[in-house]
Tab-separated table of C-alpha atoms in Angstrom:
chain	number	residue	atom	x	y	z
M	1	THR	CA	0.014	0.144	0.011
M	2	VAL	CA	3.036	2.430	-0.119
M	3	VAL	CA	2.341	2.716	-3.863
M	4	PRO	CA	-1.139	4.941	-3.436
M	5	GLY	CA	1.026	7.163	-1.195
M	6	VAL	CA	3.613	7.611	-3.826
M	7	ASN	CA	1.326	8.223	-6.943
M	8	HIS	CA	-0.632	10.787	-5.211
M	9	GLN	CA	2.435	13.131	-4.194
M	10	LYS	CA	1.787	14.874	-7.440
M	11	LEU	CA	5.475	15.240	-7.771
M	12	LYS	CA	5.833	14.616	-11.343
M	13	LYS	CA	3.140	16.857	-12.622
M	14	GLU	CA	3.696	19.802	-9.973
M	15	HIS	CA	7.434	19.864	-9.219
M	16	LYS	CA	8.548	18.348	-12.527
M	17	ILE	CA	10.408	15.636	-11.029
M	18	ARG	CA	12.769	13.678	-13.501
M	19	SER	CA	15.170	12.271	-11.007
M	20	VAL	CA	15.092	10.773	-7.294
M	21	LEU	CA	17.583	10.444	-4.690
M	22	VAL	CA	16.394	7.483	-2.071
M	23	LEU	CA	17.852	7.754	0.886
M	24	GLY	CA	17.936	3.955	2.524
M	25	ALA	CA	18.030	0.351	1.519
M	26	GLY	CA	15.103	-1.213	3.582
M	27	ALA	CA	11.574	-2.190	2.999
M	28	THR	CA	10.030	0.915	2.555
M	29	SER	CA	12.823	1.764	-0.101
M	30	HIS	CA	11.857	-1.256	-2.198
M	31	ASN	CA	8.499	-0.201	-2.099
M	32	ILE	CA	9.283	3.422	-3.116
M	33	CYS	CA	11.741	2.423	-5.757
M	34	ALA	CA	8.971	0.081	-7.096
M	35	ALA	CA	6.439	2.884	-7.295
M	36	LEU	CA	8.724	5.281	-8.945
M	37	VAL	CA	9.589	2.833	-11.802
M	38	LYS	CA	5.891	1.945	-12.158
M	39	ASN	CA	5.342	5.942	-12.478
M	40	GLY	CA	8.073	6.174	-15.095
M	41	LEU	CA	10.884	7.613	-13.348
M	42	LYS	CA	14.032	6.483	-15.079
M	43	GLU	CA	16.704	8.173	-12.854
M	44	ILE	CA	16.494	6.975	-9.707
M	45	PHE	CA	19.407	7.302	-7.157
M	46	LEU	CA	19.890	5.241	-4.351
M	47	THR	CA	22.197	5.248	-1.247
M	48	ASN	CA	22.510	3.350	1.799
M	49	LYS	CA	25.132	3.567	4.740
M	50	THR	CA	25.581	-0.567	3.918
M	51	PHE	CA	26.456	-0.016	0.169
M	52	ALA	CA	26.166	-3.876	-0.032
M	53	LYS	CA	22.222	-3.667	0.256
M	54	VAL	CA	22.273	-1.137	-2.789
M	55	ASN	CA	23.202	-4.072	-5.151
M	56	GLU	CA	20.021	-5.763	-5.403
M	57	PHE	CA	18.097	-2.345	-6.041
M	58	GLU	CA	20.592	-1.713	-9.032
M	59	ILE	CA	19.467	-5.081	-10.686
M	60	LYS	CA	15.815	-5.148	-9.587
M	61	TYR	CA	15.021	-1.614	-10.306
M	62	ARG	CA	17.542	-0.421	-12.547
M	63	ILE	CA	18.641	2.412	-10.143
M	64	ILE	CA	21.738	4.418	-9.926
M	65	PRO	CA	24.111	3.527	-6.886
M	66	VAL	CA	25.634	6.266	-5.126
M	67	GLU	CA	28.272	6.092	-2.235
M	68	TRP	CA	26.866	7.221	1.185
M	69	ILE	CA	29.495	9.816	1.632
M	70	LEU	CA	28.787	11.283	-2.064
M	71	ALA	CA	24.813	11.364	-1.978
M	72	ALA	CA	24.692	15.173	-0.870
M	73	ALA	CA	26.294	16.157	-4.058
M	74	CYS	CA	23.847	13.845	-6.021
M	75	PRO	CA	22.069	15.812	-8.774
M	76	ALA	CA	18.408	15.005	-8.043
M	77	ASP	CA	15.327	16.923	-8.139
M	78	LEU	CA	13.753	15.157	-5.296
M	79	LEU	CA	15.234	13.638	-2.316
M	80	ILE	CA	12.943	10.759	-0.426
M	81	ASN	CA	14.720	9.899	3.234
M	82	THR	CA	13.237	6.275	3.833
M	83	THR	CA	15.615	5.571	6.928
M	84	SER	CA	15.174	6.064	10.797
M	85	ALA	CA	18.387	7.467	11.309
M	86	GLU	CA	17.305	10.832	12.276
M	87	LEU	CA	15.202	8.915	14.907
M	88	LYS	CA	18.219	7.146	16.637
M	89	GLU	CA	20.746	9.767	16.077
M	90	LYS	CA	18.499	13.091	16.636
M	91	SER	CA	20.533	14.711	13.623
M	92	PHE	CA	20.652	14.561	10.045
M	93	CYS	CA	23.688	12.752	8.728
M	94	PHE	CA	24.266	15.014	5.700
M	95	SER	CA	25.522	18.339	5.068
M	96	GLU	CA	23.481	21.339	3.648
M	97	ASP	CA	24.442	20.563	-0.118
M	98	VAL	CA	22.212	17.632	0.062
M	99	TYR	CA	19.556	20.340	-0.548
M	100	SER	CA	21.271	21.751	-3.773
M	101	ASN	CA	19.345	21.752	-6.809
M	102	LYS	CA	16.136	19.886	-4.658
M	103	LYS	CA	12.698	20.912	-5.878
M	104	PHE	CA	11.012	18.682	-3.157
M	105	VAL	CA	12.186	16.640	-0.249
M	106	TRP	CA	9.967	13.799	1.114
M	107	ASP	CA	10.560	12.452	4.722
M	108	VAL	CA	8.590	9.000	5.172
M	109	ILE	CA	8.833	9.525	8.906
M	110	ASN	CA	5.698	11.038	10.368
M	111	ALA	CA	7.458	14.135	12.017
M	112	ASP	CA	8.945	17.239	11.530
M	113	THR	CA	12.466	15.840	11.269
M	114	ASN	CA	15.862	18.062	10.835
M	115	LEU	CA	15.625	17.073	7.271
M	116	ILE	CA	12.012	18.517	6.817
M	117	LYS	CA	12.789	21.530	8.758
M	118	GLY	CA	16.132	22.020	6.965
M	119	ALA	CA	14.116	21.968	3.602
M	120	ARG	CA	11.767	24.660	4.974
M	121	GLY	CA	14.634	26.979	5.840
M	122	LYS	CA	15.911	26.745	2.291
M	123	LYS	CA	12.283	27.420	1.050
M	124	ILE	CA	12.059	23.863	-0.591
M	125	ASP	CA	8.484	22.167	-0.954
M	126	CYS	CA	8.393	19.104	1.386
M	127	ILE	CA	6.297	16.582	3.345
M	128	ASN	CA	6.459	14.363	5.947
M	129	GLY	CA	5.132	10.686	6.188
M	130	SER	CA	1.855	11.932	7.231
M	131	SER	CA	0.580	12.102	3.413
M	132	MET	CA	1.838	8.799	2.768
M	133	ALA	CA	0.278	7.149	5.896
M	134	ILE	CA	-3.110	8.994	4.788
M	135	TRP	CA	-2.971	7.361	1.488
M	136	GLN	CA	-2.111	4.183	2.845
M	137	ALA	CA	-4.871	4.135	5.319
M	138	LEU	CA	-7.472	5.054	2.517
M	139	ARG	CA	-6.063	2.224	0.249
M	140	GLN	CA	-6.058	-0.363	3.051
M	141	PHE	CA	-9.365	0.591	4.173
M	142	GLU	CA	-10.804	-0.103	0.054
M	143	LEU	CA	-8.660	-3.503	0.143
M	144	TYR	CA	-10.175	-4.728	3.421
M	145	THR	CA	-13.702	-3.698	3.196
M	146	ASP	CA	-14.107	-4.443	-0.515
M	147	THR	CA	-15.141	-0.560	-1.035
M	148	ILE	CA	-14.050	1.916	-3.613
M	149	PHE	CA	-14.212	5.451	-3.015
M	150	LYS	CA	-15.853	7.731	-5.521
M	151	ASN	CA	-13.429	10.428	-4.743
M	152	ILE	CA	-10.261	9.427	-3.004
M	153	GLN	CA	-8.654	12.730	-3.223
M	154	LYS	CA	-11.812	14.359	-1.235
M	155	GLU	CA	-11.441	11.538	1.312
M	156	TYR	CA	-7.889	12.102	1.882
M	157	ASP	CA	-8.323	15.954	2.014
M	158	TYR	CA	-10.807	15.391	4.694
M	159	ILE	CA	-8.538	13.461	7.208
M	160	ASP	CA	-5.392	15.797	6.285
M	161	ARG	CA	-7.514	18.533	7.428
M	162	PHE	CA	-9.040	16.850	10.410
M	163	LEU	CA	-5.300	15.800	11.425
M	164	ASN	CA	-3.795	19.050	11.006
M	165	GLY	CA	-6.849	20.488	13.326
M	166	GLN	CA	-8.996	22.520	10.460
M	167	ILE	CA	-11.624	20.818	11.125
């Protein structure tokens, strides 16, 4: 159910995203890379602290492997963090260069992480994991109740406004 979360980010249309840098090589990264490939993105860079994990992505998704220490210089439009490193280390482990040339930053962690705060400080559009979580919940509801929403965007908007205290 990660795929609906990625599909509904409107990244390709609104931000003209042509390349993506994915941080991390866990299960969430697999799902996100699959969704990005499904959406037609051909330039997907991937990095992980344990570089050996990147190899299976290279074969399966045709990603471009990037060494962890070189990731900040990666020329991607979109940065997606799938790691929980910031939750453990309490700081984001890249220099300010990681924001260079980025049109959008997305952290799958459902919190205002230092990565998100840094993107806002640089006036880069960004979202945290709450958006993906809402899409996943809506899609899971459809799957488990055999229900199809007539206007899933309307349902998303309602839940988002509710969670943000606007209703």
